[in-house]
Coordinates of N, CA and C and ligand atoms in Angstrom, one line a residue:
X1 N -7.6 -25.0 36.1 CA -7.5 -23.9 37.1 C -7.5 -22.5 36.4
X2 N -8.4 -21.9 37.2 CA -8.1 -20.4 36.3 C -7.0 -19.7 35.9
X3 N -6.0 -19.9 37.1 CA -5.1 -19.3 36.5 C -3.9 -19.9 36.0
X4 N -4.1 -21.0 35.3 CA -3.6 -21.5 34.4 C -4.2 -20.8 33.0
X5 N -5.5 -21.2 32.7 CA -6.0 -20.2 31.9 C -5.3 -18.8 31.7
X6 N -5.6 -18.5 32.6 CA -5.2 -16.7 32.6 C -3.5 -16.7 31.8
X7 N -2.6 -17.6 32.8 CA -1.3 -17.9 32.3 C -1.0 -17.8 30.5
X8 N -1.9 -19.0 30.0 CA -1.6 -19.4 28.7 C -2.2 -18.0 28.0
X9 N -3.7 -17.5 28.5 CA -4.3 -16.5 27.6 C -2.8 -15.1 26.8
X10 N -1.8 -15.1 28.4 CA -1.1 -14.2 28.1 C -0.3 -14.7 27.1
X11 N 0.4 -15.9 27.2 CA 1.0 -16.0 26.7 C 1.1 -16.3 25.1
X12 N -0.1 -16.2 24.6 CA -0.7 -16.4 23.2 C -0.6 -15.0 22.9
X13 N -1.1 -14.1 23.5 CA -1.1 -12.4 23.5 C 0.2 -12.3 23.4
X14 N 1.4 -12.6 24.2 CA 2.7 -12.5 24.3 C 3.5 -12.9 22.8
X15 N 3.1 -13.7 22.3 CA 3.3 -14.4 20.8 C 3.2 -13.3 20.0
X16 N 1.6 -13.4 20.0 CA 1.5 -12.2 18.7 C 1.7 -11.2 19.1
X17 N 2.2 -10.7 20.1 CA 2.9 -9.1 20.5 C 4.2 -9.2 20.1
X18 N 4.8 -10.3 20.1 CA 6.3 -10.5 19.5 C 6.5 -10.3 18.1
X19 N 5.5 -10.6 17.5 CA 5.5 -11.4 15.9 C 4.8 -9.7 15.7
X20 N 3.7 -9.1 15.9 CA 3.8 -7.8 16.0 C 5.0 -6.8 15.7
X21 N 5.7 -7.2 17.1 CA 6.7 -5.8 17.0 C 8.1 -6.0 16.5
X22 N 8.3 -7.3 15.5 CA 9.2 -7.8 14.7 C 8.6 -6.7 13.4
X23 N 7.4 -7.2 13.0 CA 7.1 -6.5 12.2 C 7.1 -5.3 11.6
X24 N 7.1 -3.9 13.0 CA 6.9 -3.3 12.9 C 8.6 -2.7 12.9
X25 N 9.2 -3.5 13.6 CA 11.0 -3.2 13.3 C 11.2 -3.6 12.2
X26 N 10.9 -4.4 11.4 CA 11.8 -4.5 9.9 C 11.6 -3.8 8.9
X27 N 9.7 -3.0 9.3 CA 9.7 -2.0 8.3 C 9.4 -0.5 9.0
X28 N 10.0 -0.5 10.0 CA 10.6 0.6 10.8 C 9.5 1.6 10.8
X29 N 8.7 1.5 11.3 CA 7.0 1.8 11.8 C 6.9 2.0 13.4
X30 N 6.9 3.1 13.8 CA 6.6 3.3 15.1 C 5.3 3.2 15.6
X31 N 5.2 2.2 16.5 CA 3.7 1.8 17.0 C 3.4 2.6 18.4
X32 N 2.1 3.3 18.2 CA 2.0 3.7 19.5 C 0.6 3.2 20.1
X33 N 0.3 2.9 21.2 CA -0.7 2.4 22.0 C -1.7 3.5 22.9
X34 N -2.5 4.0 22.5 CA -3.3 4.8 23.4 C -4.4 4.3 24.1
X35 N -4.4 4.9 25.5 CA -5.1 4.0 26.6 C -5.7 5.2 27.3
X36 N -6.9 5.1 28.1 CA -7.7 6.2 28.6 C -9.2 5.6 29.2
X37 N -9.4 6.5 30.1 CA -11.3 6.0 30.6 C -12.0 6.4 29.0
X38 N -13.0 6.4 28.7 CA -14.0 6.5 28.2 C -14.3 8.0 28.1
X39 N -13.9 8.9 27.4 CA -14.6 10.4 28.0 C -13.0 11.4 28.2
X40 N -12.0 10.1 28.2 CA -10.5 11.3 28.0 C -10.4 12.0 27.3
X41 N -10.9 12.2 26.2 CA -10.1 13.2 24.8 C -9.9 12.3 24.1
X42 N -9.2 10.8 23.9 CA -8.2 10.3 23.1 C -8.7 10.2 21.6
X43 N -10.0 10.5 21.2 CA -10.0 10.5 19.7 C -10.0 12.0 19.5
X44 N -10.2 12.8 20.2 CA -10.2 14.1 20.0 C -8.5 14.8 20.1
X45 N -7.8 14.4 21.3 CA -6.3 14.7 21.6 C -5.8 13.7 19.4
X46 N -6.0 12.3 19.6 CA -5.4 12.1 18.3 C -5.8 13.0 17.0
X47 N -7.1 13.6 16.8 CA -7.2 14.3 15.5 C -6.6 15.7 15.7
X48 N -5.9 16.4 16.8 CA -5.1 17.1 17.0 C -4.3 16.8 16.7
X49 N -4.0 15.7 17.0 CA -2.0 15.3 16.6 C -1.7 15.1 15.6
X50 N -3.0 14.4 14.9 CA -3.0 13.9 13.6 C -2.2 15.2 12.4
X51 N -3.2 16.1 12.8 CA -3.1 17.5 11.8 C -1.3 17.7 12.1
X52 N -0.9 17.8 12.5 CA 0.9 18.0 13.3 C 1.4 17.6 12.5
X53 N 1.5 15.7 12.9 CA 2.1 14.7 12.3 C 2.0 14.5 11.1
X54 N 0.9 15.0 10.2 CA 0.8 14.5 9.0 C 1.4 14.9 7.8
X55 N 2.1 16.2 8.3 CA 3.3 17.1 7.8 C 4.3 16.6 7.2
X56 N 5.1 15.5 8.5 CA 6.3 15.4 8.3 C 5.8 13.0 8.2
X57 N 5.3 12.8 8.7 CA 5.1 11.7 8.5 C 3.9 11.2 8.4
X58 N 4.2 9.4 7.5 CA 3.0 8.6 7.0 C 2.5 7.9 8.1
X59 N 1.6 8.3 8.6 CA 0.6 7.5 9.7 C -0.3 7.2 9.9
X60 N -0.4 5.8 10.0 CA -2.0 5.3 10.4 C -2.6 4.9 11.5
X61 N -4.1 4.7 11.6 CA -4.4 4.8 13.2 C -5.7 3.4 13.0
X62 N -5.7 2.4 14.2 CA -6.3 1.9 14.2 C -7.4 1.9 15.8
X63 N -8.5 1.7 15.2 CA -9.7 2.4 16.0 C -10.1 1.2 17.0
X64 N -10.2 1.0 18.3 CA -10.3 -0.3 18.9 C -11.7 0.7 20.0
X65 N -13.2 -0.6 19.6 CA -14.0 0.6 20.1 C -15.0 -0.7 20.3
X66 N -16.0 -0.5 21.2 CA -16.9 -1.8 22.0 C -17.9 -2.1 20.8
X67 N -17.9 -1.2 20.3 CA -19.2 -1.0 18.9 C -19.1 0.5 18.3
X68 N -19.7 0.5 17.4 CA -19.8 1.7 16.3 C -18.4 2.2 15.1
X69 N -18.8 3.0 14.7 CA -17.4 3.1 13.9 C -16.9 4.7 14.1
X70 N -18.0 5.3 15.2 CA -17.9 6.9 15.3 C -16.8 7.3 15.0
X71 N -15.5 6.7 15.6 CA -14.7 7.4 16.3 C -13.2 7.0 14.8
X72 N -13.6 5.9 14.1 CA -12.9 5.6 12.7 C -13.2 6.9 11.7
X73 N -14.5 7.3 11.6 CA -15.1 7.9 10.5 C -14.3 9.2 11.2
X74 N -14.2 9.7 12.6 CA -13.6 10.9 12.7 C -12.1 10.9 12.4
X75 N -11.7 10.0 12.4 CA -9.8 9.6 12.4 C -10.2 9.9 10.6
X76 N -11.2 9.0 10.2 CA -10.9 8.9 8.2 C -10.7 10.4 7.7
X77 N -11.9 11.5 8.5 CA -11.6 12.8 8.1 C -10.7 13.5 7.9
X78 N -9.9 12.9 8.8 CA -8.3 13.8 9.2 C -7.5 13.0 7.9
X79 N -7.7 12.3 6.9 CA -7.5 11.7 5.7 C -6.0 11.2 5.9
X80 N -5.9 10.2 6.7 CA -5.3 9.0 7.0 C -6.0 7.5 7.1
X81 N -5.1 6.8 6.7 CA -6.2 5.1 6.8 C -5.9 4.7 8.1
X82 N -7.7 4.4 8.0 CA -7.9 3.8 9.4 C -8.7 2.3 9.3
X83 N -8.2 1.7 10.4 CA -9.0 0.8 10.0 C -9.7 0.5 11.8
X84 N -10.8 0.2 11.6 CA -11.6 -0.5 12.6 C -12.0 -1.3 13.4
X85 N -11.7 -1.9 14.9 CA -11.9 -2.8 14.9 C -12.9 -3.0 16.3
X86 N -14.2 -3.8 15.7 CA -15.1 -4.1 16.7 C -14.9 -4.8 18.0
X87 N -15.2 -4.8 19.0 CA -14.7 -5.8 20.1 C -15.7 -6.8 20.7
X88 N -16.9 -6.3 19.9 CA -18.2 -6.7 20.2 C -18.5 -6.7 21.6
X89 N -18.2 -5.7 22.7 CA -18.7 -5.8 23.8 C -17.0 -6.1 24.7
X90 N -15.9 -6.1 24.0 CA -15.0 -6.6 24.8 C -13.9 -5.4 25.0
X91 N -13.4 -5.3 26.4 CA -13.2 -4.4 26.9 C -11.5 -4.2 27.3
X92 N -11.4 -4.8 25.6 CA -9.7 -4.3 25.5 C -9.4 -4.8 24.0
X93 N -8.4 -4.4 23.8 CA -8.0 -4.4 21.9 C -6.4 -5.8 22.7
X94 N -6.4 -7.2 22.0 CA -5.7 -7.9 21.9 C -4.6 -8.1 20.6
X95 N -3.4 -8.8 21.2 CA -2.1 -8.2 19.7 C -2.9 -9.1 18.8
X96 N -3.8 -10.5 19.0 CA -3.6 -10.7 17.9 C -5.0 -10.6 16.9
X97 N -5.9 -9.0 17.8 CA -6.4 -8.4 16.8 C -6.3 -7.4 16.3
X98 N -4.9 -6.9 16.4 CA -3.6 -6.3 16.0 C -3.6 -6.8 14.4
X99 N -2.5 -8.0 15.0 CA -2.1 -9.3 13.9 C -3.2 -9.0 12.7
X100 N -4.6 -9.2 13.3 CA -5.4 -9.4 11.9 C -5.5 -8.4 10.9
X101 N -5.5 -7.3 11.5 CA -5.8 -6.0 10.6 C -4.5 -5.4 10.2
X102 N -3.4 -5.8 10.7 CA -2.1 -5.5 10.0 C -1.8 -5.7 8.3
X103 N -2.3 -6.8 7.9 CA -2.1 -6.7 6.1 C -2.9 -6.1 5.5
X104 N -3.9 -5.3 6.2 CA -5.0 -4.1 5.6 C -4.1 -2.6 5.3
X105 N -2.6 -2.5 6.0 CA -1.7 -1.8 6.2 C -0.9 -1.7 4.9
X106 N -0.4 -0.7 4.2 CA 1.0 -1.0 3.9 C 1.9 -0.5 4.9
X107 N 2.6 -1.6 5.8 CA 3.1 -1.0 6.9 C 4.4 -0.8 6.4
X108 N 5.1 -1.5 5.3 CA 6.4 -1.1 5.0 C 6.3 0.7 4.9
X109 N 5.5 0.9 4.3 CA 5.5 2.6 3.8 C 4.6 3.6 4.9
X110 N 4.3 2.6 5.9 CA 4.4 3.9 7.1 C 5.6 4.2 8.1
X111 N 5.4 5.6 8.8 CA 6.2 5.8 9.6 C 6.0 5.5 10.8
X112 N 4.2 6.2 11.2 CA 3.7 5.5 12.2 C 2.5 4.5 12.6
X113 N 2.1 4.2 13.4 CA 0.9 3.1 13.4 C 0.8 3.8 15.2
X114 N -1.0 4.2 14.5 CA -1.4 4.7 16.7 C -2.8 3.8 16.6
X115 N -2.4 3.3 17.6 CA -3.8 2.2 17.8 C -4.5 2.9 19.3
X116 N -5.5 2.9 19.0 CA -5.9 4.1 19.8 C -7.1 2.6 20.3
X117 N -6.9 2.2 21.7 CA -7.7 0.9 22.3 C -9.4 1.5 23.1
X118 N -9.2 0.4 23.8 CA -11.1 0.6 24.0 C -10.8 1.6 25.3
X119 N -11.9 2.6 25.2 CA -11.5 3.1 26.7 C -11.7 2.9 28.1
X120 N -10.9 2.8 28.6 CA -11.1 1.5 29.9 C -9.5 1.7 30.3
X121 N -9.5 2.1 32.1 CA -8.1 2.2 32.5 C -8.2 1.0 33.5
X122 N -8.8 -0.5 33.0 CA -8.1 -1.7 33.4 C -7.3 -2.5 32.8
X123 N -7.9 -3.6 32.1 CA -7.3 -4.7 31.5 C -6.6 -4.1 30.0
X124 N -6.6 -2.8 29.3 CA -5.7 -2.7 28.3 C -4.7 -2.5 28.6
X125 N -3.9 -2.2 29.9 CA -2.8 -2.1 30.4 C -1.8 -3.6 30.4
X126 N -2.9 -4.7 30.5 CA -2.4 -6.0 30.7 C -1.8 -6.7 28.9
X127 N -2.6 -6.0 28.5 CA -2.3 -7.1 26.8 C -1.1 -5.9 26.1
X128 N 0.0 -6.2 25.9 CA 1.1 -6.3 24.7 C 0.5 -6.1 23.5
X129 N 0.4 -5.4 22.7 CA 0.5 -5.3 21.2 C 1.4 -5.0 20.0
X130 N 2.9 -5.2 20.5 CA 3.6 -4.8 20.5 C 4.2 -3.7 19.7
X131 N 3.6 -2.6 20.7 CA 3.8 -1.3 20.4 C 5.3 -1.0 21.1
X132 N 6.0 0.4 20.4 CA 6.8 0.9 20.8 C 6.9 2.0 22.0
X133 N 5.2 2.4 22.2 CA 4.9 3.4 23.3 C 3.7 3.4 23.0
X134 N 3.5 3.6 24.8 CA 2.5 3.7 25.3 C 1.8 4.7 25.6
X135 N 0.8 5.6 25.5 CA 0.2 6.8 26.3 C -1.3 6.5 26.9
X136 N -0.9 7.3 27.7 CA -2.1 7.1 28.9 C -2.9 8.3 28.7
X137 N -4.1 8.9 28.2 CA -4.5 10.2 28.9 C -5.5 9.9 29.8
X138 N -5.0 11.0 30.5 CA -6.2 11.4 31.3 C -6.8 12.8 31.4
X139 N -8.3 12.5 31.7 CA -8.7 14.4 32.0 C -8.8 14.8 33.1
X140 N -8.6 15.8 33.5 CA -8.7 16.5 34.7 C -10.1 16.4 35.5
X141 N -11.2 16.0 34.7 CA -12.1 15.9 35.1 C -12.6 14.3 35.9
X142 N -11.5 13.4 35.4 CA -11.9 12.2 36.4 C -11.4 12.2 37.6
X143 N -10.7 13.3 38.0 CA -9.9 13.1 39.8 C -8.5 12.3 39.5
X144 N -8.0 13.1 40.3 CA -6.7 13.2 40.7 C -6.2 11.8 41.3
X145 N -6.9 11.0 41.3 CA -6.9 9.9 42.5 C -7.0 8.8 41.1
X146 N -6.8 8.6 40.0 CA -6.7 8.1 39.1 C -5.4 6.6 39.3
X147 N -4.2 8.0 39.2 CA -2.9 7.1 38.9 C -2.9 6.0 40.1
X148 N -3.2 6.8 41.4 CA -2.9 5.6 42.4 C -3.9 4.4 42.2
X149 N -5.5 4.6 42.1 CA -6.3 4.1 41.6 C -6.0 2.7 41.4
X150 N -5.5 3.4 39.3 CA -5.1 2.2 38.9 C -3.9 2.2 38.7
X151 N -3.1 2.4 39.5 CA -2.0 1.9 39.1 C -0.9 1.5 37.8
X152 N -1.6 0.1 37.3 CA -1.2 -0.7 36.7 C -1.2 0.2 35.2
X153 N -2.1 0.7 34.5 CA -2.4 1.5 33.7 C -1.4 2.5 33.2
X154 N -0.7 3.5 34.6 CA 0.0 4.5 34.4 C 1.6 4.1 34.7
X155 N 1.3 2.7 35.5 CA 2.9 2.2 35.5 C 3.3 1.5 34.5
X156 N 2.8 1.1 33.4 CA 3.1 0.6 32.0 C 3.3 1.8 31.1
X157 N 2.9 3.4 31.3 CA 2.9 3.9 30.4 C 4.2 5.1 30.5
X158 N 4.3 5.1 29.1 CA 5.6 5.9 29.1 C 5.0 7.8 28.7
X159 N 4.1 7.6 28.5 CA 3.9 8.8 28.5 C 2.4 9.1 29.1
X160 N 2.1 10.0 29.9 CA 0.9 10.3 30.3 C 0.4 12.2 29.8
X161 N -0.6 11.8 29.1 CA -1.3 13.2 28.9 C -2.4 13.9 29.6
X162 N -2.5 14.6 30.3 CA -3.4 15.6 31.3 C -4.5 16.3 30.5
X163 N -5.3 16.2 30.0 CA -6.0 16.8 28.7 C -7.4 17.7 29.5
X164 N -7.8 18.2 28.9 CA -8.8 19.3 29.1 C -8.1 20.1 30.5
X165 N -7.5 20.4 30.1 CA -6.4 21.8 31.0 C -7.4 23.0 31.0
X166 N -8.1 23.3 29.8 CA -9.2 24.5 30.3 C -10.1 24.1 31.3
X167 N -10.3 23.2 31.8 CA -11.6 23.0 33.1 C -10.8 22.7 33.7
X168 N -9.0 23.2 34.1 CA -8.7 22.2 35.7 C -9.0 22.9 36.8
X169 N -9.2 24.2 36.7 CA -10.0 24.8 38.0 C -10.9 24.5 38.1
X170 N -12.3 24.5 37.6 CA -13.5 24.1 37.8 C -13.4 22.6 38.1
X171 N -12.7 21.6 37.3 CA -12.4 20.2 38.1 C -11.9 20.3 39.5
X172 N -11.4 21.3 40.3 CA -10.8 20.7 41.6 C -10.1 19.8 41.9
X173 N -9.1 19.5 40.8 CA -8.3 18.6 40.7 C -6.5 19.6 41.2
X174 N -5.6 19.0 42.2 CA -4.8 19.2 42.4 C -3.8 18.6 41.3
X175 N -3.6 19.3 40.6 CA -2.5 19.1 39.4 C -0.8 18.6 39.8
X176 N -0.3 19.3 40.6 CA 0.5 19.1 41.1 C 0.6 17.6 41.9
X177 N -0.1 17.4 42.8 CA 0.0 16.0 43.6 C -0.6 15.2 43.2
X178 N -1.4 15.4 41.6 CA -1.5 13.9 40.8 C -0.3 13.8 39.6
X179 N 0.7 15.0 39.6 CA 2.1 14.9 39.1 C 2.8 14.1 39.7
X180 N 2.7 14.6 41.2 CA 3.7 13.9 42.1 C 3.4 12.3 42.5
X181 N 2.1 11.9 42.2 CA 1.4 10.6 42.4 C 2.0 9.6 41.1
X182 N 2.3 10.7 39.9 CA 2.4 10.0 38.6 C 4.4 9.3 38.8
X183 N 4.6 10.5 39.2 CA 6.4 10.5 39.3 C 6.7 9.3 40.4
X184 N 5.8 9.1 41.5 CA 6.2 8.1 42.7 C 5.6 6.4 41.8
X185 N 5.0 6.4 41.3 CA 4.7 5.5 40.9 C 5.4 5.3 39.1
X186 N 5.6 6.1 38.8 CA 5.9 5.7 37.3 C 7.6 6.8 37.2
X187 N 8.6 6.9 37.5 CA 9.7 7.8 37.8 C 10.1 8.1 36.3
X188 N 9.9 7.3 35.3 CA 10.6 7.9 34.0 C 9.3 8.2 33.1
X189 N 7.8 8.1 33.4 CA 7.1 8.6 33.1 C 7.3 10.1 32.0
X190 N 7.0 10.5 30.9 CA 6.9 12.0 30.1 C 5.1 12.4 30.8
X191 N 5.3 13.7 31.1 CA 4.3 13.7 31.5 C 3.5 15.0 30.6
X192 N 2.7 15.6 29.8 CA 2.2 16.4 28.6 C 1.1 17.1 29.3
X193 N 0.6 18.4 29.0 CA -0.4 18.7 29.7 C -1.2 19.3 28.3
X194 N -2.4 18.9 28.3 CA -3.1 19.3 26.7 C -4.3 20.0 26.9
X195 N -5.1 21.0 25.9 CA -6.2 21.4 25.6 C -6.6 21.0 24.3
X196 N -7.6 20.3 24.1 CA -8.5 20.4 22.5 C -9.5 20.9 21.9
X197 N -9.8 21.4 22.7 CA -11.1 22.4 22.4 C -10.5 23.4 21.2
X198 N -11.8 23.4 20.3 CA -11.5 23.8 19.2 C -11.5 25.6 19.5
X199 N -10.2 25.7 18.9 CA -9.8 27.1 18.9 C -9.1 27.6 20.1
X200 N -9.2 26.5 21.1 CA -8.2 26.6 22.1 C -7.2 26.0 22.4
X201 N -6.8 25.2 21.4 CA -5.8 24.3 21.2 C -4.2 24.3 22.3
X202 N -3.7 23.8 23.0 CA -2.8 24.1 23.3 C -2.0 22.3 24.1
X203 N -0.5 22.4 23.9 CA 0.2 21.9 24.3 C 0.4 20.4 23.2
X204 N -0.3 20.5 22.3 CA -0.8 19.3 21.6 C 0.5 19.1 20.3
X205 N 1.2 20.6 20.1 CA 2.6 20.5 19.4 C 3.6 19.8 20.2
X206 N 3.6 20.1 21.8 CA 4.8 20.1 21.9 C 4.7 18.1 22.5
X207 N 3.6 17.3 22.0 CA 3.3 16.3 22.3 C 4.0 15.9 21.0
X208 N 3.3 16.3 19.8 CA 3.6 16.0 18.5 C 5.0 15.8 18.0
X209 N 6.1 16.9 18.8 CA 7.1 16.9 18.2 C 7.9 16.3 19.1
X210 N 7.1 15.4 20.9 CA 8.5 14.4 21.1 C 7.8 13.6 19.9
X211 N 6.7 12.7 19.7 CA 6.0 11.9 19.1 C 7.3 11.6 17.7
X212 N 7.4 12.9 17.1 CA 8.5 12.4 16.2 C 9.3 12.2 16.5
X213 N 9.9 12.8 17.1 CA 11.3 12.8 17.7 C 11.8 11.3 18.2
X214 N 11.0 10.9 19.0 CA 11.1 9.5 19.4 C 11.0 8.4 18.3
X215 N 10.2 8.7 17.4 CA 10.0 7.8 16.1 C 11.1 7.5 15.0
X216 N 11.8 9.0 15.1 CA 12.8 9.1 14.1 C 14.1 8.6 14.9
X217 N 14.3 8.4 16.7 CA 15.2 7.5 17.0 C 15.4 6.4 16.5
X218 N 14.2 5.7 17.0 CA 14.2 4.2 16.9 C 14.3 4.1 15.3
X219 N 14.3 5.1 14.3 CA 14.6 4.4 12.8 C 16.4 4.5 12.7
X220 N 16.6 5.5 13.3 CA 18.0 5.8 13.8 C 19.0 4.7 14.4
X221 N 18.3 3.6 14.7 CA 18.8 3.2 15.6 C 18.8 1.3 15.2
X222 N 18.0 1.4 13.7 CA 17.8 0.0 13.2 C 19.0 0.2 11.9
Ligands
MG301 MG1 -12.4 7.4 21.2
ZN302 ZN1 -10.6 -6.2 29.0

């Protein structure tokens, strides 16, 4: 039956998301999961953050992308290790192709780990990698009508980013009642509002500094 399938698929995912995020507690490595349509910002929003974070902590980012390596070779510039991972056509990053690329890591001697997934606001919401946080962006340019949409995506995520803030007038996007859509549906939701355009950079520190802030808890806290 299929959804027996479906059942077990999870719960293999569920495994290596455990065995994952043991991992990433014993050598106190903050894992973050980034999620988005295709066209959000998310490799552009991370080589923003990258420059921030690279200051005060060791962080590496793994690239989860249907094909190519575009978006690795732009993370390698920002001169952090990245590693890549093809999906050959598949349309979500799994923990336990997590698992594989983790001893490519010295993960004892990082602080953080951003796995930045395939872009797609369905089924990466569903697979565990066992990250410590989630982020969602979105741009103002896919419509306001997103969160209710999909749901599932922004109710898993603990932080949601609003990104290209320079076009939200020209988008016709009511900012406010896709706030208010995010809060009814996700109530402890962090919610970030970003620009990346080069030389117009804005709100991308004040992302960066919960980013640590949050990281240096949970080391706080082991
Ligand atoms: Mg990308
Ligand atoms: Zn998928």
């Amino acid at each position: 039956m299929r959804i027996d399938i479906e059942q077990d698929m999870m719960a293999i995912n569920n495994a290596y998301a455990a065995d994952n995020r043991q991992l990433f507690h014993n050598s106190g490595t903050f894992a973050i999961n980034i999620m988005g349509s295709p066209g959000a910002g998310k490799t552009t929003l991370l080589e923003r953050t990258l420059h921030l974070l690279q200051n005060q902590l060791k962080v590496a980012v793994i690239e989860g992308d249907l094909a190519t390596a575009k978006d690795a070779k732009r993370i390698a510039s920002c001169g952090v290790a990245v590693v890549q991972i093809n999906t050959d056509g598949g349309c979500h990053l799994d923990a336990k192709m997590i698992s594989r690329v983790l001893p490519g890591f010295y993960v004892d001697s990082l602080d953080m780990l951003i796995i930045e997934n395939v872009g797609n606001l369905v089924c990466p919401a569903s697979f565990d990698l066992g990250e410590d946080l989630r982020i969602v962006v979105m741009s103002v340019t896919e419509g306001g009508d997103k969160p209710t949409k999909y749901p599932m995506s922004f109710m898993s995520a603990d932080v949601v980013v609003l990104n290209k803030m320079d076009i939200l007038e020209a988008s016709g996007m009511d900012i406010e009642e896709t706030k208010n859509d995010l809060i009814t549906i996700n109530p402890q939701v962090k919610i970030f509002e970003t620009c990346c355009r080069q030389g117009e950079v804005q709100g991308v520190d004040r992302l960066a500094e919960y980013l640590i802030a949050v990281s240096q808890a949970k080391k706080k806290r082991q």
